[in-house]
Coordinates of C-alpha atoms in Angstrom, one line a residue:
X1 CA 26.7 -16.4 -32.8
X2 CA 26.0 -17.9 -29.1
X3 CA 22.2 -18.7 -28.7
X4 CA 22.9 -19.5 -24.9
X5 CA 20.4 -17.4 -22.9
X6 CA 21.8 -14.5 -21.4
X7 CA 20.9 -15.6 -17.9
X8 CA 23.0 -19.1 -18.4
X9 CA 25.6 -17.8 -20.0
X10 CA 26.0 -14.5 -17.3
X11 CA 25.6 -16.8 -14.3
X12 CA 28.2 -16.3 -12.1
X13 CA 31.1 -19.2 -11.6
X14 CA 32.6 -17.8 -8.1
X15 CA 31.1 -16.7 -4.5
X16 CA 32.1 -13.0 -5.5
X17 CA 30.2 -12.2 -8.2
X18 CA 27.1 -13.2 -6.8
X19 CA 25.2 -10.2 -6.7
X20 CA 23.2 -9.3 -3.1
X21 CA 23.5 -12.7 -1.4
X22 CA 26.7 -11.7 0.9
X23 CA 25.1 -12.9 4.2
X24 CA 25.0 -16.3 2.5
X25 CA 28.0 -16.5 -0.2
X26 CA 30.1 -15.0 3.3
X27 CA 29.3 -18.1 5.7
X28 CA 29.4 -20.5 3.1
X29 CA 33.5 -19.4 2.2
X30 CA 34.1 -19.3 5.7
X31 CA 32.7 -23.0 6.1
X32 CA 34.8 -23.9 3.1
X33 CA 38.2 -22.2 4.5
X34 CA 37.6 -23.8 8.2
X35 CA 37.1 -27.2 6.5
X36 CA 33.3 -27.5 8.5
X37 CA 31.4 -28.3 5.5
X38 CA 27.9 -29.8 6.8
X39 CA 25.7 -32.1 5.4
X40 CA 22.5 -30.7 4.6
X41 CA 21.6 -27.2 3.9
X42 CA 18.2 -25.6 2.5
X43 CA 18.3 -22.5 0.9
X44 CA 15.0 -20.8 0.9
X45 CA 13.7 -17.6 -1.4
X46 CA 11.8 -16.3 -3.9
X47 CA 12.6 -17.2 -7.5
X48 CA 15.9 -15.5 -9.6
X49 CA 17.5 -15.0 -6.4
X50 CA 20.4 -17.3 -7.0
X51 CA 20.0 -20.4 -4.8
X52 CA 20.7 -22.8 -7.3
X53 CA 23.7 -20.3 -8.6
X54 CA 25.0 -20.6 -5.3
X55 CA 24.4 -24.3 -5.0
X56 CA 26.2 -24.8 -7.6
X57 CA 29.1 -22.9 -6.7
X58 CA 29.9 -24.4 -3.6
X59 CA 29.4 -27.9 -4.9
X60 CA 32.1 -26.8 -7.5
X61 CA 34.3 -25.6 -4.7
X62 CA 34.4 -28.0 -1.6
X63 CA 35.4 -30.4 -4.3
X64 CA 38.4 -28.0 -5.4
X65 CA 41.8 -29.4 -4.6
X66 CA 43.6 -26.1 -5.1
X67 CA 41.5 -23.5 -3.4
X68 CA 41.5 -19.9 -2.7
X69 CA 40.1 -18.2 0.0
X70 CA 37.4 -20.0 0.3
X71 CA 37.1 -19.6 -4.2
X72 CA 37.3 -22.7 -6.8
X73 CA 40.6 -22.6 -8.5
X74 CA 38.6 -23.4 -12.1
X75 CA 41.6 -25.3 -13.1
X76 CA 41.9 -28.6 -11.0
X77 CA 40.8 -31.8 -12.3
X78 CA 37.6 -32.0 -10.3
X79 CA 36.9 -28.1 -11.3
X80 CA 37.6 -29.6 -15.3
X81 CA 35.1 -32.0 -14.4
X82 CA 32.4 -30.1 -12.9
X83 CA 32.7 -27.6 -16.2
X84 CA 32.1 -30.5 -18.4
X85 CA 29.2 -32.1 -16.2
X86 CA 31.1 -34.3 -13.9
X87 CA 28.7 -36.7 -11.8
X88 CA 29.7 -35.5 -8.6
X89 CA 27.1 -32.7 -8.9
X90 CA 23.2 -34.3 -8.9
X91 CA 20.5 -31.7 -9.7
X92 CA 16.9 -33.2 -8.9
X93 CA 13.9 -31.5 -10.0
X94 CA 11.5 -32.7 -7.0
X95 CA 8.4 -31.7 -8.9
X96 CA 8.8 -34.6 -11.5
X97 CA 10.6 -36.7 -8.9
X98 CA 8.3 -36.6 -5.9
X99 CA 6.8 -40.0 -4.8
X100 CA 8.3 -42.7 -2.5
X101 CA 9.8 -44.5 -5.5
X102 CA 12.1 -41.7 -6.6
X103 CA 13.6 -41.6 -2.8
X104 CA 14.3 -45.0 -2.2
X105 CA 15.9 -44.6 -5.4
X106 CA 17.8 -41.5 -4.2
X107 CA 18.9 -43.4 -0.9
X108 CA 20.5 -46.5 -2.9
X109 CA 22.3 -44.0 -4.8
X110 CA 23.8 -42.2 -1.8
X111 CA 26.4 -44.9 -1.1
X112 CA 28.0 -44.5 -4.7
X113 CA 31.3 -43.0 -3.8
X114 CA 32.4 -39.9 -6.2
X115 CA 34.3 -40.1 -9.3
X116 CA 36.6 -36.8 -9.0
X117 CA 36.4 -35.0 -5.8
X118 CA 36.0 -35.6 -2.4
X119 CA 32.2 -34.8 -2.1
X120 CA 29.2 -36.0 -4.1
X121 CA 27.0 -33.2 -4.0
X122 CA 22.7 -34.2 -4.2
X123 CA 20.8 -30.7 -5.3
X124 CA 17.0 -31.1 -4.8
X125 CA 15.4 -28.2 -6.6
X126 CA 11.9 -27.1 -5.2
X127 CA 11.9 -29.6 -2.5
X128 CA 8.5 -28.7 -1.2
X129 CA 7.1 -30.7 -4.3
X130 CA 7.9 -33.7 -2.3
X131 CA 4.9 -35.7 -1.5
X132 CA 5.2 -36.2 2.8
X133 CA 5.9 -40.0 2.3
X134 CA 8.9 -39.1 0.4
X135 CA 9.9 -36.7 3.0
X136 CA 9.9 -39.5 5.7
X137 CA 11.8 -42.0 3.2
X138 CA 14.4 -39.1 3.0
X139 CA 14.5 -38.7 7.1
X140 CA 17.1 -40.7 8.4
X141 CA 19.2 -40.5 4.6
X142 CA 20.0 -36.4 6.1
X143 CA 20.2 -37.2 9.4
X144 CA 23.3 -39.4 8.8
X145 CA 24.2 -38.9 5.3
X146 CA 27.6 -41.0 4.3
X147 CA 30.7 -38.9 4.5
X148 CA 31.3 -38.3 1.4
X149 CA 27.8 -37.2 0.5
X150 CA 26.4 -33.4 0.4
X151 CA 22.8 -32.3 0.1
X152 CA 21.4 -29.2 -1.0
X153 CA 17.5 -28.6 -0.5
X154 CA 16.2 -25.5 -2.5
X155 CA 13.0 -24.2 -2.0
X156 CA 10.7 -20.7 -3.0
X157 CA 8.1 -22.4 -0.7
X158 CA 9.9 -22.9 3.0
X159 CA 6.6 -23.3 4.9
X160 CA 5.6 -26.4 2.7
X161 CA 9.2 -28.0 3.9
X162 CA 8.5 -30.6 6.9
X163 CA 9.6 -29.5 10.3
X164 CA 11.7 -32.5 10.4
X165 CA 13.1 -32.1 7.4
X166 CA 14.2 -28.4 7.9
X167 CA 15.5 -29.1 11.5
X168 CA 18.3 -31.5 9.9
X169 CA 19.5 -28.9 7.6
X170 CA 21.8 -25.8 7.4
X171 CA 19.1 -23.1 6.2
X172 CA 19.8 -19.8 4.4
X173 CA 17.4 -17.4 3.1
X174 CA 17.9 -15.7 -0.2
X175 CA 17.0 -12.1 -0.2
X176 CA 14.9 -10.5 -3.1
X177 CA 17.6 -8.1 -5.0
X178 CA 17.7 -4.7 -4.6
X179 CA 17.2 -2.1 -7.9
X180 CA 20.3 -1.0 -7.4
X181 CA 22.4 -3.9 -7.6
X182 CA 20.4 -5.7 -10.1
X183 CA 20.8 -2.5 -12.3
X184 CA 24.3 -3.0 -11.9
X185 CA 24.5 -6.3 -12.9
X186 CA 22.5 -5.4 -16.4
X187 CA 25.4 -2.8 -16.9
X188 CA 27.7 -5.0 -16.5
X189 CA 26.1 -7.6 -19.0
X190 CA 25.4 -4.4 -21.5
X191 CA 29.2 -3.4 -21.4
X192 CA 30.2 -7.2 -21.6
X193 CA 27.6 -7.9 -24.7
X194 CA 27.8 -4.7 -26.7
X195 CA 24.5 -3.4 -25.7
X196 CA 23.5 0.5 -25.5
X197 CA 21.1 1.6 -22.9
X198 CA 21.3 4.3 -19.9
X199 CA 20.9 4.6 -16.4
X200 CA 17.4 5.0 -16.4
X201 CA 16.5 2.0 -18.6
X202 CA 18.4 -0.1 -17.0
X203 CA 16.7 0.9 -13.8
X204 CA 13.5 0.5 -15.3
X205 CA 14.2 -3.4 -16.5
X206 CA 15.5 -3.6 -12.5
X207 CA 12.4 -2.2 -11.0
X208 CA 10.6 -4.8 -13.7
X209 CA 12.5 -7.7 -12.5
X210 CA 10.8 -7.1 -8.9
X211 CA 13.7 -8.6 -7.1
X212 CA 14.7 -11.1 -9.7
X213 CA 17.7 -11.0 -11.4
X214 CA 17.2 -13.7 -13.4
X215 CA 14.0 -11.7 -14.4
X216 CA 15.3 -8.7 -15.3
X217 CA 18.1 -10.3 -17.2
X218 CA 15.6 -12.1 -19.5
X219 CA 13.2 -8.7 -19.8
X220 CA 17.0 -7.0 -21.3
X221 CA 17.5 -10.1 -23.6
X222 CA 13.9 -9.6 -24.7
X223 CA 13.8 -5.4 -25.7
X224 CA 17.7 -6.1 -27.3
X225 CA 16.0 -8.9 -29.4
X226 CA 12.7 -6.7 -30.4
X227 CA 14.8 -3.2 -30.7
X228 CA 18.3 -4.4 -31.4
X229 CA 21.4 -3.4 -29.6
X230 CA 20.6 0.3 -28.8
X231 CA 17.3 0.7 -26.9
X232 CA 15.7 3.9 -25.4
X233 CA 13.5 4.3 -21.9
X234 CA 10.7 4.8 -24.3
X235 CA 11.1 1.4 -26.3
X236 CA 11.2 -0.2 -23.0
X237 CA 8.5 1.1 -21.7
X238 CA 6.7 0.3 -24.8
X239 CA 7.3 -2.9 -24.6
X240 CA 7.3 -3.5 -21.2
X241 CA 3.5 -2.3 -21.2
X242 CA 4.5 0.4 -19.0
X243 CA 3.9 3.5 -21.7
X244 CA 0.4 4.4 -20.3
X245 CA -2.2 5.8 -22.2
X246 CA -1.8 9.9 -22.4
X247 CA -5.3 9.8 -21.3
X248 CA -5.0 8.5 -17.9
X249 CA -2.7 11.6 -16.9
X250 CA -5.6 13.9 -17.7
X251 CA -8.1 11.6 -16.2
X252 CA -6.3 12.0 -13.1
X253 CA -6.0 16.0 -13.3
X254 CA -9.3 15.8 -13.7
X255 CA -9.8 13.4 -10.9
X256 CA -8.2 15.8 -8.2
X257 CA -9.6 19.1 -9.7
X258 CA -13.0 17.7 -9.3
X259 CA -14.4 18.0 -13.0
X260 CA -16.9 15.3 -12.8
X261 CA -18.1 16.0 -16.2
X262 CA -14.4 16.0 -18.1
X263 CA -13.5 12.8 -16.3
X264 CA -17.0 10.7 -17.4
X265 CA -16.1 12.2 -20.9
X266 CA -12.7 10.9 -20.9
X267 CA -13.7 7.6 -19.6
X268 CA -16.4 7.4 -22.4
X269 CA -13.7 8.1 -24.8
X270 CA -11.5 5.3 -23.5
X271 CA -14.5 2.8 -23.8
X272 CA -15.1 4.1 -27.1
X273 CA -11.8 3.7 -28.5
X274 CA -11.6 -0.2 -27.3
X275 CA -8.9 0.5 -24.6
X276 CA -8.9 -2.2 -22.0
X277 CA -10.1 -0.6 -18.7
X278 CA -8.1 -3.0 -16.3
X279 CA -5.0 -1.3 -18.6
X280 CA -6.2 2.3 -17.9
X281 CA -7.0 2.0 -14.7
X282 CA -3.7 0.3 -13.8
X283 CA -2.4 3.4 -15.4
X284 CA -4.3 6.0 -13.3
X285 CA -3.4 4.2 -10.5
X286 CA 0.2 4.5 -11.5
X287 CA -0.1 8.3 -12.6
X288 CA -2.1 9.1 -8.8
X289 CA 0.9 7.4 -7.0
X290 CA 3.7 8.8 -9.3
X291 CA 1.8 12.3 -8.1
X292 CA 1.7 11.0 -4.3
X293 CA 5.4 10.2 -4.5
X294 CA 6.0 13.6 -6.0
X295 CA 4.0 15.7 -3.4
X296 CA 5.6 13.8 -0.6
X297 CA 9.1 15.0 -1.8
X298 CA 10.2 11.0 -3.5
X299 CA 10.1 12.1 -7.0
X300 CA 13.6 10.6 -7.4
X301 CA 12.4 7.5 -6.8
X302 CA 10.5 7.5 -10.1
X303 CA 12.1 5.8 -13.4
X304 CA 10.1 8.2 -15.5
X305 CA 11.2 10.0 -18.4
X306 CA 11.2 13.7 -17.6
X307 CA 7.5 14.1 -19.3
X308 CA 6.4 12.2 -17.0
X309 CA 7.6 13.6 -14.1
X310 CA 6.8 16.8 -15.4
X311 CA 3.3 15.7 -15.6
X312 CA 3.1 14.1 -12.2
X313 CA 4.8 17.7 -10.7
X314 CA 1.9 20.1 -12.7
X315 CA -0.8 18.0 -11.0
X316 CA 0.4 17.2 -7.7
X317 CA 1.2 21.4 -7.6
X318 CA -2.3 21.9 -8.2
X319 CA -3.7 19.5 -5.2
X320 CA -3.0 18.6 -1.5
X321 CA -1.7 15.5 -0.5
X322 CA -4.2 14.3 1.4
X323 CA -6.6 14.6 -1.7
X324 CA -4.0 12.6 -3.3
X325 CA -4.0 9.6 -0.9
X326 CA -7.8 9.8 -1.0
X327 CA -8.2 9.4 -4.5
X328 CA -5.4 6.1 -4.5
X329 CA -7.9 4.7 -1.3
X330 CA -10.7 4.8 -3.6
X331 CA -9.5 3.7 -6.7
X332 CA -7.5 1.2 -5.1
X333 CA -10.6 -0.6 -4.1
X334 CA -11.9 -0.5 -7.7
X335 CA -12.7 -4.3 -8.7
X336 CA -13.3 -4.4 -12.4
X337 CA -14.5 -8.1 -12.8
X338 CA -16.7 -7.3 -16.1
X339 CA -13.3 -5.6 -17.7
X340 CA -16.1 -4.5 -20.2
X341 CA -18.2 -2.2 -18.1
X342 CA -16.8 1.5 -17.1
X343 CA -19.3 1.9 -14.2
X344 CA -16.9 0.8 -11.5
X345 CA -14.8 3.3 -12.7
X346 CA -17.1 6.0 -13.0
X347 CA -18.7 5.4 -9.5
X348 CA -15.3 5.5 -8.0
X349 CA -15.0 9.1 -9.7
X350 CA -18.5 10.3 -8.2
X351 CA -17.4 8.9 -4.7
X352 CA -14.0 11.1 -5.0
X353 CA -16.1 14.1 -6.5
X354 CA -18.8 14.1 -3.9
X355 CA -16.6 13.3 -0.6
X356 CA -14.4 16.8 -1.6
X357 CA -17.4 18.7 -2.3
X358 CA -18.3 18.0 1.2
X359 CA -15.8 18.5 2.7
X360 CA -15.1 21.7 1.1
X361 CA -18.6 22.8 2.3
X362 CA -18.0 21.7 5.2
X363 CA -14.6 23.8 5.9
X364 CA -16.8 26.6 4.0
X365 CA -18.9 26.2 7.1
X366 CA -16.3 25.8 10.0
X367 CA -14.6 29.0 8.4
X368 CA -17.7 31.2 7.9
X369 CA -17.7 34.2 10.3
X370 CA -20.5 34.2 13.3
X371 CA -22.5 37.5 13.1
X372 CA -22.5 39.8 17.3
X373 CA -24.1 43.1 17.5
X374 CA -22.1 46.0 16.5
X375 CA -21.3 48.4 19.5
X376 CA -24.0 51.3 20.7
X377 CA -26.8 48.8 19.3
X378 CA -29.3 48.7 21.3
X379 CA -30.9 45.1 22.6
X380 CA -33.4 43.5 19.9
X381 CA -31.9 45.2 16.8
X382 CA -30.0 43.7 14.3
X383 CA -26.3 44.7 13.7
X384 CA -25.8 45.7 10.0
X385 CA -25.2 43.0 7.3
X386 CA -21.2 43.4 7.2
X387 CA -20.5 40.5 10.1
X388 CA -17.2 40.8 11.5
X389 CA -14.9 37.8 12.1
X390 CA -14.4 35.8 15.1
X391 CA -11.5 36.0 17.4
X392 CA -9.0 33.7 16.0
X393 CA -8.8 31.5 19.3
X394 CA -12.5 30.7 17.7
X395 CA -12.2 30.7 14.0
X396 CA -12.1 27.1 12.8
X397 CA -9.5 27.4 9.6
X398 CA -9.1 24.2 7.3
X399 CA -6.8 22.0 9.1
X400 CA -3.6 20.8 7.5
X401 CA -3.3 17.2 7.5
X402 CA -2.4 15.4 10.4
X403 CA -2.5 18.2 12.4
X404 CA -4.4 17.9 15.8
X405 CA -8.0 18.6 16.3
X406 CA -9.2 21.6 17.5
X407 CA -11.0 22.2 20.8
X408 CA -14.5 23.5 21.1
X409 CA -14.3 27.0 22.9
X410 CA -15.6 27.7 26.2
X411 CA -17.9 30.1 27.3
X412 CA -17.7 31.9 31.0
X413 CA -19.9 30.0 33.0
X414 CA -22.7 32.7 33.3
X415 CA -26.5 31.5 34.3
X416 CA -28.7 30.8 31.0
X417 CA -30.7 33.6 30.2
X418 CA -34.0 33.9 32.1
X419 CA -36.0 35.8 29.0
X420 CA -35.4 33.4 26.3
X421 CA -36.1 34.6 22.7
X422 CA -38.8 33.0 20.8
X423 CA -36.4 31.0 18.7
X424 CA -34.6 29.4 21.5
X425 CA -37.9 28.1 23.4
X426 CA -39.4 27.1 20.0
X427 CA -36.4 25.0 19.4
X428 CA -36.6 23.0 22.5
X429 CA -39.8 22.5 21.8
X430 CA -39.6 21.2 19.0
X431 CA -36.1 18.9 20.5
X432 CA -37.7 16.0 19.2
X433 CA -38.2 17.0 15.5
X434 CA -34.5 18.4 15.2
X435 CA -33.6 14.5 16.7
X436 CA -35.0 12.7 14.0
X437 CA -34.2 15.0 11.3
X438 CA -30.8 15.2 12.1
X439 CA -30.9 11.0 13.1
X440 CA -32.3 11.2 9.1
X441 CA -29.0 12.5 8.1
X442 CA -26.7 11.3 10.5
X443 CA -26.9 8.9 13.2
X444 CA -23.9 9.4 14.9
X445 CA -24.8 13.7 14.9
X446 CA -28.1 12.7 16.5
X447 CA -26.2 10.9 19.3
X448 CA -24.0 13.6 19.8
X449 CA -26.7 16.5 20.5
X450 CA -28.9 13.4 22.1
X451 CA -28.6 14.3 26.0
X452 CA -25.2 16.3 26.0
X453 CA -26.2 19.5 24.5
X454 CA -29.3 22.6 24.5
X455 CA -29.7 25.2 22.9
X456 CA -28.2 28.4 24.6
X457 CA -28.8 31.4 22.8
X458 CA -29.6 33.1 19.5
X459 CA -28.0 36.4 18.6
X460 CA -28.3 37.6 14.8
X461 CA -29.2 34.4 12.6
X462 CA -26.5 32.4 15.3
X463 CA -27.9 29.7 17.2
X464 CA -25.6 28.3 20.0
X465 CA -25.7 24.9 21.0
X466 CA -24.1 24.2 24.3
X467 CA -22.2 20.9 25.3
X468 CA -21.5 19.9 28.8
X469 CA -18.7 17.6 27.8
X470 CA -15.4 18.9 26.2
X471 CA -15.1 16.1 24.4
X472 CA -18.9 16.2 22.6
X473 CA -18.3 19.6 21.7
X474 CA -14.9 18.7 19.7
X475 CA -16.6 15.9 18.1
X476 CA -19.8 18.0 16.9
X477 CA -16.9 20.4 15.0
X478 CA -14.3 18.2 14.1
X479 CA -16.2 14.7 13.6
X480 CA -16.9 13.0 10.4
X481 CA -14.3 15.6 8.8
X482 CA -16.8 18.6 9.3
X483 CA -19.8 16.6 8.4
X484 CA -21.3 16.8 12.0
X485 CA -21.6 20.3 12.2
X486 CA -22.8 20.6 8.8
X487 CA -25.5 18.1 9.5
X488 CA -26.6 19.9 12.2
X489 CA -27.0 23.4 10.3
X490 CA -28.2 21.6 7.6
X491 CA -31.6 20.1 10.3
X492 CA -31.7 23.7 11.7
X493 CA -32.6 25.6 8.4
X494 CA -35.0 22.6 7.3
X495 CA -37.0 23.2 10.8
X496 CA -36.4 26.9 11.6
X497 CA -35.2 28.9 8.9
X498 CA -32.3 29.0 5.9
X499 CA -30.5 31.5 6.8
X500 CA -29.8 30.2 10.1
X501 CA -26.3 29.3 11.3
X502 CA -25.2 27.5 14.6
X503 CA -22.5 27.3 16.7
X504 CA -21.5 24.9 18.9
X505 CA -19.3 25.5 22.5
X506 CA -18.5 23.8 25.6
X507 CA -21.0 24.4 28.3
X508 CA -20.1 22.5 31.6
X509 CA -23.0 24.0 33.2
X510 CA -25.3 23.2 30.2
X511 CA -28.9 21.7 31.3
X512 CA -30.8 19.1 29.6
X513 CA -33.6 20.1 27.6
X514 CA -37.0 18.5 28.0
X515 CA -37.3 16.0 25.1
X516 CA -41.2 15.4 25.0
X517 CA -42.0 11.5 23.6
X518 CA -39.2 10.1 24.6
X519 CA -38.7 6.7 26.6
X520 CA -36.0 5.7 29.4
X521 CA -34.7 8.9 29.5
X522 CA -31.6 10.0 26.9
X523 CA -29.1 6.9 27.0
X524 CA -32.1 5.1 25.8
X525 CA -33.1 7.3 23.1
X526 CA -29.4 7.8 22.1
X527 CA -29.3 3.8 22.2
X528 CA -32.3 3.8 19.6
X529 CA -30.3 6.8 17.5
X530 CA -28.2 4.5 16.9
X531 CA -30.4 1.6 15.2
X532 CA -31.7 -0.3 18.9
X533 CA -34.9 -0.9 19.5
X534 CA -36.9 -0.8 23.1
X535 CA -38.2 -3.6 24.1
X536 CA -41.3 -3.4 26.6
X537 CA -41.1 -5.8 29.6
X538 CA -43.8 -8.0 30.5

């Protein structure tokens, strides 16, 4: 039984067998076919993308005596010598040979002629590890090496290679492998080795490789060593630590359902069972991402079992896409440096639930109908308790995600009433108190009404605020996701009556009420509302 690891056993031996680097192999094949082999190459890219493999194939092929369409024949003397470890291909680890002395030794060796083929190839792996002095010592050799020498420099950190060195090489950038190519290569290896795995399982392994085919093959070998030649999707999930805690799914359902008590109970149970909180948080984030993709119509891209897909679909059907996005943002910022404390998780849960309830309250306030006098009612008498709905143009419905904001309706440019009601006069006389109460709740909402609006009227429990600029009226209604309007309403209720409602309109003819007690006009006061200070001049 062979003890050779799989990634070395199934390392490609020809350019056509290399996975996912066609832009590199095509250029090298053309160079060999045209007889235009360079003296120095730089192969740059992430680990496991085939840099060393392509370098070995290139070194073998340029020495082949009978290449076929740019591919080595594997039958001639140089090809056979290469397979047996001939001295014409020299691999140097720059991490352990990084000094000036090593560079000097290399400069002396390049004068030796190849033993069998036409070229002597030096592969310097992880070349970015060379010291600056070693790089400088190699500059002249790289620029004008003997005609039988080819340098191939490989690195995962191309930015650390000196520009003077890079300018002397032909550079090839190796890309991360895509999941489909990696899964196809894994399927080929499984077929040759007699392993039995279905396509979703191979795709899961490919994704776990994160673009590195070598890593994916190593994972394949690991799961086979653990579970035998027939491996299931669930076994791979467990082996890779991707099975997840079922309570993470329940927690996400409680989170998106704004069940604060249930979510806190789940976190407590996880802590009591000794589960690592970082792993539980990762499972919760993964579940939220799954729900996000399912809600966005991209569930087919998930490498999940049927049960996980069903759970994500069920949660997605009971919530809004916008809510899932907000939850991901909040939990994406959770920092569990102290892995034993559940407080960051609990705070994130509470933050999401509180914000979700505030948004729901703001939307409800925006949808509440305004009371109008019934036809035939004499002035000064209240209408029946049943409120008539606003016309569609003025109703503020819940906006779908990414829809344009609504504009505040504009009242006809009629003069303000001469005999103002008592509550309007009282609100104007206590305008400073209203500003202070609003600023206490929300500085931005206070700035919106300071110097930009007036109390225009009162009708059956509804106070109307008129804004002289359309922008400010729209901001008061839509700003802060409806929070500005809620802040104004709550401030009015605190000062003037718990049953009052507010309505905001665009009134270009509005006048600014007497503020009383202000210094420097409304612009100065607006600066004060935003945190500025008035400095008396001497």
